[in-house]
Short mmCIF file of C-alpha atoms in Angstrom, two decimals:
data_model
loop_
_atom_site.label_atom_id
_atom_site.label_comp_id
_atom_site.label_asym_id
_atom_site.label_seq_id
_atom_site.Cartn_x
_atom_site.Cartn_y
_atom_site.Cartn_z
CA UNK A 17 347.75 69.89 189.09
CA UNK A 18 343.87 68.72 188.61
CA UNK A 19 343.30 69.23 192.04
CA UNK A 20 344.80 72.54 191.90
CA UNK A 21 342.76 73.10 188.92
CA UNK A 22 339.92 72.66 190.84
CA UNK A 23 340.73 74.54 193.63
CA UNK A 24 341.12 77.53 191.67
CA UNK A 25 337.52 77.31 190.02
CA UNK A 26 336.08 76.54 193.41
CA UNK A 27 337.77 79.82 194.93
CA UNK A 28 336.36 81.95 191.54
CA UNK A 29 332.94 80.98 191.61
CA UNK A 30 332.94 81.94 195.50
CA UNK A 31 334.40 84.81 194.94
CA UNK A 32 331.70 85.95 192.22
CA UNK A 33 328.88 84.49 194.42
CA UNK A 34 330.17 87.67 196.82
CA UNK A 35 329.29 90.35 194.48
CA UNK A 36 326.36 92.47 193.60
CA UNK A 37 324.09 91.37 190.88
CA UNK A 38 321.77 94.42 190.82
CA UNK A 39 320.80 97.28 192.50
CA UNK A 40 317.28 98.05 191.90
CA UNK A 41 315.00 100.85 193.23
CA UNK A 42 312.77 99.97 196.39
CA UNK A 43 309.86 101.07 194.66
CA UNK A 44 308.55 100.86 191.20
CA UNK A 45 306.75 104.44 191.50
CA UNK A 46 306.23 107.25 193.36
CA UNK A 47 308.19 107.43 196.80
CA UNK A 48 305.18 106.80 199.28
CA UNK A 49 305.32 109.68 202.57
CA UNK A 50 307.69 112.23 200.43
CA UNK A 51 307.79 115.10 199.65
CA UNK A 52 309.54 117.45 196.96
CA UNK A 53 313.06 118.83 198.41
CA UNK A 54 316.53 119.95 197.30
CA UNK A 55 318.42 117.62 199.54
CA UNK A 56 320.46 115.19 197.79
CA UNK A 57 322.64 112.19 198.32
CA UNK A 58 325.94 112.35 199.30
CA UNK A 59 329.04 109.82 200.99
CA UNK A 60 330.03 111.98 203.88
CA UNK A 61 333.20 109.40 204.32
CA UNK A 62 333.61 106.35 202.36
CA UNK A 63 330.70 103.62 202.43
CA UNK A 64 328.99 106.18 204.44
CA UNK A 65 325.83 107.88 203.31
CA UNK A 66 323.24 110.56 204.15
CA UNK A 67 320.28 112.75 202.41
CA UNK A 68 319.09 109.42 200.88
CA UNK A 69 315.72 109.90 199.02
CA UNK A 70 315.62 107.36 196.47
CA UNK A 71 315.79 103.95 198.68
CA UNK A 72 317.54 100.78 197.08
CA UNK A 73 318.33 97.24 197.09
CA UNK A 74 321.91 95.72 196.61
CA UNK A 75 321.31 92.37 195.51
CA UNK A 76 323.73 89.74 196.61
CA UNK A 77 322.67 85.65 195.82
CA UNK A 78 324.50 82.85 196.67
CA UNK A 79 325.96 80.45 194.13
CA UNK A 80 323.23 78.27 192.94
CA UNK A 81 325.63 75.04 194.43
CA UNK A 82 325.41 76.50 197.43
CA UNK A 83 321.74 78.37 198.00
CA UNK A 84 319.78 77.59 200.81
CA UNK A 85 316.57 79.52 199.54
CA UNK A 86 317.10 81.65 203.01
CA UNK A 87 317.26 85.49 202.08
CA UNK A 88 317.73 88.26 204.54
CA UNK A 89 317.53 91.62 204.12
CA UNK A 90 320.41 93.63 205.85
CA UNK A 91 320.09 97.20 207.22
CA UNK A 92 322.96 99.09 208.25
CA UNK A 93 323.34 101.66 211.51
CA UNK A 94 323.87 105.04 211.75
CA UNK A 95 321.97 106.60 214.55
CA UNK A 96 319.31 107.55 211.87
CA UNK A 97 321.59 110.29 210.78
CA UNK A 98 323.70 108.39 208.13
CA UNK A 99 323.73 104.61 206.56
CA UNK A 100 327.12 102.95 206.99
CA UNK A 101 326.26 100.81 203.56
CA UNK A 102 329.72 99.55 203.43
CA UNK A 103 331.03 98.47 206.67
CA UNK A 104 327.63 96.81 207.80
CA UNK A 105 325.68 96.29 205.22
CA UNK A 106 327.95 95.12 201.98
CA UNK A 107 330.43 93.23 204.16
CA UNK A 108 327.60 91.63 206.12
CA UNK A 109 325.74 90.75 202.81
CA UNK A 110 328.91 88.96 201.37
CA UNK A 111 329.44 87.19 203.96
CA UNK A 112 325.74 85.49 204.03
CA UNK A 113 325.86 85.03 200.48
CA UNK A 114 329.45 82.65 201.13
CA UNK A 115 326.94 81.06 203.79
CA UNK A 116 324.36 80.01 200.84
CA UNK A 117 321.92 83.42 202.19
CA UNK A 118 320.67 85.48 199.30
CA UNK A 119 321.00 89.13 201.40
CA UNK A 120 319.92 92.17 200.00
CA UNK A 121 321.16 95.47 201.31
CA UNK A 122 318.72 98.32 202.14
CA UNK A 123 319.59 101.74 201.66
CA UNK A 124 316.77 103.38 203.45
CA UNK A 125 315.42 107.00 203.61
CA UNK A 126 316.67 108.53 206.95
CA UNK A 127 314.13 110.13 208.87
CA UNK A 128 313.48 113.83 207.81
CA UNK A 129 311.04 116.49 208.21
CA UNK A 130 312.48 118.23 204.87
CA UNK A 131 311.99 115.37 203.20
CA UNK A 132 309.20 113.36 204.60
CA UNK A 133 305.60 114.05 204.93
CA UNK A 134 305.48 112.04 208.66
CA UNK A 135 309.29 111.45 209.50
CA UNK A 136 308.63 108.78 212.06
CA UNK A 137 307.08 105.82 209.50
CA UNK A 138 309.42 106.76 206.46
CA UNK A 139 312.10 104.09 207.51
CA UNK A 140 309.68 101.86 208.80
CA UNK A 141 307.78 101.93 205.01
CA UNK A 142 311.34 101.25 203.48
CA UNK A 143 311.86 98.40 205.64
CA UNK A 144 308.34 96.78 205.11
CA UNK A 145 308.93 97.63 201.49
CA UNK A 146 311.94 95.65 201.27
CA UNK A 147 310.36 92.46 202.99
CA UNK A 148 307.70 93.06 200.50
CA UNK A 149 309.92 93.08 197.41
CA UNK A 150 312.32 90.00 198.61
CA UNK A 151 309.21 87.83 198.99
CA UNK A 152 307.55 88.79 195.78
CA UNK A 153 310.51 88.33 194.21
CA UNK A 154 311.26 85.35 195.58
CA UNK A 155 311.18 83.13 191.94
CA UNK A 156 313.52 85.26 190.30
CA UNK A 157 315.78 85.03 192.37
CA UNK A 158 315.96 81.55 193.99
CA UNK A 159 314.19 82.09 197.32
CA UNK A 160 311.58 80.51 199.71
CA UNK A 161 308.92 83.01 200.66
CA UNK A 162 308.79 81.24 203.88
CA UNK A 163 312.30 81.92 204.76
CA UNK A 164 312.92 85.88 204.32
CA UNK A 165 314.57 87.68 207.73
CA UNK A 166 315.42 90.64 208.97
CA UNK A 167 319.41 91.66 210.22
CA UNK A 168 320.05 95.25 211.93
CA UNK A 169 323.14 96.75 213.63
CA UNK A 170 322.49 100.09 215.65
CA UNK A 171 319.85 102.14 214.69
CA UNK A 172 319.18 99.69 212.11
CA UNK A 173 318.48 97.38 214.82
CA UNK A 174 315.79 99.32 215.47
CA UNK A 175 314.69 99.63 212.17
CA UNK A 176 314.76 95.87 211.81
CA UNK A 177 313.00 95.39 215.55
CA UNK A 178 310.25 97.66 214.43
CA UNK A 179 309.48 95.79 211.33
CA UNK A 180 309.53 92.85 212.94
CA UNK A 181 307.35 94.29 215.44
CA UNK A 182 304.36 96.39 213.81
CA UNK A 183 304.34 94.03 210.58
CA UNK A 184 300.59 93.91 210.80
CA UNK A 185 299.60 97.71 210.17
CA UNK A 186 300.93 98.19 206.64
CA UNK A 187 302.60 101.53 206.01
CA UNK A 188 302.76 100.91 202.49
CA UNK A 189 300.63 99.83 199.05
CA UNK A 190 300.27 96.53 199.76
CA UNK A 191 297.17 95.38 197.11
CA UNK A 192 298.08 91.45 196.90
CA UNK A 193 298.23 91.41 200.73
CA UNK A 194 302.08 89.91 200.98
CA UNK A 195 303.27 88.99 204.33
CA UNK A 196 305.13 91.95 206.12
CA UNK A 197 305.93 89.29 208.58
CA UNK A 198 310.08 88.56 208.55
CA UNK A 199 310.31 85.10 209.30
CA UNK A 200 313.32 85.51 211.44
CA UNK A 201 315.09 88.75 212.91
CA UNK A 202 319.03 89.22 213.88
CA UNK A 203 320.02 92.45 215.95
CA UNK A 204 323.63 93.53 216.42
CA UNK A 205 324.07 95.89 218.89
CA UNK A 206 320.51 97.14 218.34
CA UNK A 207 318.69 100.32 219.72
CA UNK A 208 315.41 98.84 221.21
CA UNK A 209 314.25 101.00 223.54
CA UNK A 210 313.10 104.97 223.13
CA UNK A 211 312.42 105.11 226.54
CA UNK A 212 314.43 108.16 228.72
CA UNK A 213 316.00 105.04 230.94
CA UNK A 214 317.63 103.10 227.67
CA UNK A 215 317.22 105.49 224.27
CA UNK A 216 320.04 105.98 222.04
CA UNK A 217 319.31 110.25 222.36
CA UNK A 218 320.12 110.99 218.84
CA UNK A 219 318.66 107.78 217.63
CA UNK A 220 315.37 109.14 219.11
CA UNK A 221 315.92 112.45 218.18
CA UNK A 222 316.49 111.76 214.65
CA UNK A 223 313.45 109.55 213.95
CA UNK A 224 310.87 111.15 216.88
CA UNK A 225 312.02 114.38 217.25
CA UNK A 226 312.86 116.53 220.55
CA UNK A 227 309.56 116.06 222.38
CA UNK A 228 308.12 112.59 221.40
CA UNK A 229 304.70 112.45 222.85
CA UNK A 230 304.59 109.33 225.39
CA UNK A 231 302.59 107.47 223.34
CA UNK A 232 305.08 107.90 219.94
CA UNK A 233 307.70 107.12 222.91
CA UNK A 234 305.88 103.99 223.45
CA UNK A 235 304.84 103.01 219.81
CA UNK A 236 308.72 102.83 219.06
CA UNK A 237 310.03 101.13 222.14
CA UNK A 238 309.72 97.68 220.98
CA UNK A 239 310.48 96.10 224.05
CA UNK A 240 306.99 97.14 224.63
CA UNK A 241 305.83 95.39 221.02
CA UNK A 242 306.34 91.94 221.51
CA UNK A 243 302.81 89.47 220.27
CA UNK A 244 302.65 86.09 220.10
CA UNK A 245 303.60 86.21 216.78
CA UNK A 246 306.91 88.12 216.86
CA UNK A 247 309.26 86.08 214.75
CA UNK A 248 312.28 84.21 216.12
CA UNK A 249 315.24 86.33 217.24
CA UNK A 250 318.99 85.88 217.54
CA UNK A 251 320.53 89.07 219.50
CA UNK A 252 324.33 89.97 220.26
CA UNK A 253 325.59 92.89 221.92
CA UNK A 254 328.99 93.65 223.92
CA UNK A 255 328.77 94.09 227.00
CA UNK A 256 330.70 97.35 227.45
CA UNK A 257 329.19 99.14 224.41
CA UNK A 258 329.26 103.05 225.39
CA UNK A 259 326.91 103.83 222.74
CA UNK A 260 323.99 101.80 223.00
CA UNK A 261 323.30 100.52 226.31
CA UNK A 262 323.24 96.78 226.08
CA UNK A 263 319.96 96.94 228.55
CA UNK A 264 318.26 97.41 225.24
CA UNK A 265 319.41 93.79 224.03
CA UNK A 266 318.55 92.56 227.27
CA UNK A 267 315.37 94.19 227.98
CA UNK A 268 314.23 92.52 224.36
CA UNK A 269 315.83 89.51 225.20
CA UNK A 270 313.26 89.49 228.24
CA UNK A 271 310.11 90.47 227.01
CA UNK A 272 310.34 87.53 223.47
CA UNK A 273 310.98 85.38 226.65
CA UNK A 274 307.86 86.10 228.77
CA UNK A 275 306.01 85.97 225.49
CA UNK A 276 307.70 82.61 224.99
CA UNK A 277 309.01 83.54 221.15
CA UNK A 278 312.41 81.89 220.58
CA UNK A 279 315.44 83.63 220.96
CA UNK A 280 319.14 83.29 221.87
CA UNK A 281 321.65 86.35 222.84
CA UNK A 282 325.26 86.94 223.33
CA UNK A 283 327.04 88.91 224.88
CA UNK A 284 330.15 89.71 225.07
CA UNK A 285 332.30 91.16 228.01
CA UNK A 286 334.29 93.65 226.06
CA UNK A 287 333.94 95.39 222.24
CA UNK A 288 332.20 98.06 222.50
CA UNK A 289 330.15 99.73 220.25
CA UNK A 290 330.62 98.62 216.61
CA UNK A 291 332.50 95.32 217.66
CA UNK A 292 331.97 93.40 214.64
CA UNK A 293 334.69 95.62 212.93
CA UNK A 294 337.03 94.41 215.33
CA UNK A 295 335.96 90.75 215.80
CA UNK A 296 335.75 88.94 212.66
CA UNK A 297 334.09 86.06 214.53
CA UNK A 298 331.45 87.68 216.08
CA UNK A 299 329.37 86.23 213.37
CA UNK A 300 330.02 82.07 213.91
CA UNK A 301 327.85 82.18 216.59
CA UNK A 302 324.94 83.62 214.21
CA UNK A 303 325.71 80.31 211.53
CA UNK A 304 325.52 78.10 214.33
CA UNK A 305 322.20 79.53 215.28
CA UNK A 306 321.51 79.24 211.67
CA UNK A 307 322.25 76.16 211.21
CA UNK A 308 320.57 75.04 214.28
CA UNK A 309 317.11 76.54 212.95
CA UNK A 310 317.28 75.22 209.52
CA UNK A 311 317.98 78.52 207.80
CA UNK A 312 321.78 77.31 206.36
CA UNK A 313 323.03 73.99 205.95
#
């Protein structure tokens, strides 16, 4: 009975480490790179959102037992259209917080020309703002500052890849001059390329517009990106995947390589786009790699 006892209060207290603490605003003031519209917020299915203008953080931490001081912030796909929050981003969160990873989910501003003053760095500003927020914040809520990543599925991979690639030119108000540098980036099934020979077409579309110049076709192909300071990276992709062509995991895969920055990729033969919906392991590899690098125990 005592051991049963104890069983029980170990399976609550992981249960409650899985849930949201807070959701607070990405920024304390004014939205930087907006501008006044009607469009408003709305689930167009379930977990699924679009016309976001008022980014957030969903704040899930680890129990204190079990904390590793890792955080990573987690930013859902969508082709730049819409944010699957739930499927990618709150399942993906709960899971790293059962891992001892405080994660907070980003619900970023999708690129917009009714909404945004320059529609191309308005993601981008929301994903260097939520670096910038995690770190400062890193006291409150149990973090090392020198153990913040990145994690991006889809388009979100891109997001993530571009943060972790043009971290030096701050897009945002940045007075105490806090690293934009992740420490660490995952992409699952990420859009790397804008390119003609790899893009995701309505990825591009969506955040560059119809007729990209070459050089805005270059600036966000970040493949093309990669310094000797590019952090770590773990990649996976399937093999198969009809949406995004897994050329853009591979092409990434080569050029960290060549510039000698760690990284480790898997693929997988068959799963298609969206695979981690369908394979519940997909994401023991990533612990191992984890583990391996000292972010988990």
């Amino acid at each position: 009975m005592k051991k049963s006892c104890q069983l029980l209060v170990l399976l609550l207290a992981s249960g409650l480490s899985a849930q949201a603490q807070e959701i607070i605003p990405l920024y304390a003031g004014t939205v930087p790179n907006a501008k006044p519209s009607s469009v408003k917020e709305v689930q167009s299915s379930p977990g699924v959102y679009r016309g976001i203008t008022t980014p957030t953080l969903e704040v899930y931490l680890p129990d204190k037992a079990t904390a590793t001081g890792t955080a990573i912030v987690v930013i859902p796909g969508g082709g730049y259209g819409v944010v699957v929050y739930q499927g990618e981003g709150i399942g993906t969160a709960k899971a790293l917080a059962q891992k001892g990873v405080a994660a907070f989910v980003l619900k970023y501003r999708l690129p917009s020309d009714s909404t945004m003053i320059d529609k191309t760095t308005g993601p981008l500003q929301d994903a260097q703002q939520a670096i910038k927020r995690v770190r400062e914040g890193a006291a409150k809520w149990g973090i090392d500052p020198g153990k913040v990543g990145i994690m991006g599925f889809s388009a979100g991979g891109h997001l993530a890849s571009t943060e972790a690639t043009h971290f030096d030119k701050a897009q945002i108000d940045n007075p105490g001059n806090t690293s934009l540098r992740p420490d660490f980036q995952v992409l699952v099934y990420p859009v790397i390329s804008m390119r003609d020979s790899l893009a995701h077409r309505g990825s591009r579309d969506n955040l560059l517009g119809k007729n990209p110049s070459r050089q805005t076709i270059e600036l966000f192909s970040n493949e093309s990106q990669i310094r000797p300071n590019t952090p770590p990276t773990y990649l996976t992709h399937a093999a198969d995947d009809k949406v995004v062509d897994v050329d853009n995991s591979i092409a990434y895969f080569e050029a960290l390589r060549h510039q000698k920055i760690p990284v480790e990729m898997h693929i997988y033969p068959k799963g298609d786009h969206g695979f981690i919906f369908r394979q519940p392991s997909w994401i023991d590899p990533l612990f191992d790699w984890m583990k391996r690098n000292n972010w988990i125990r």
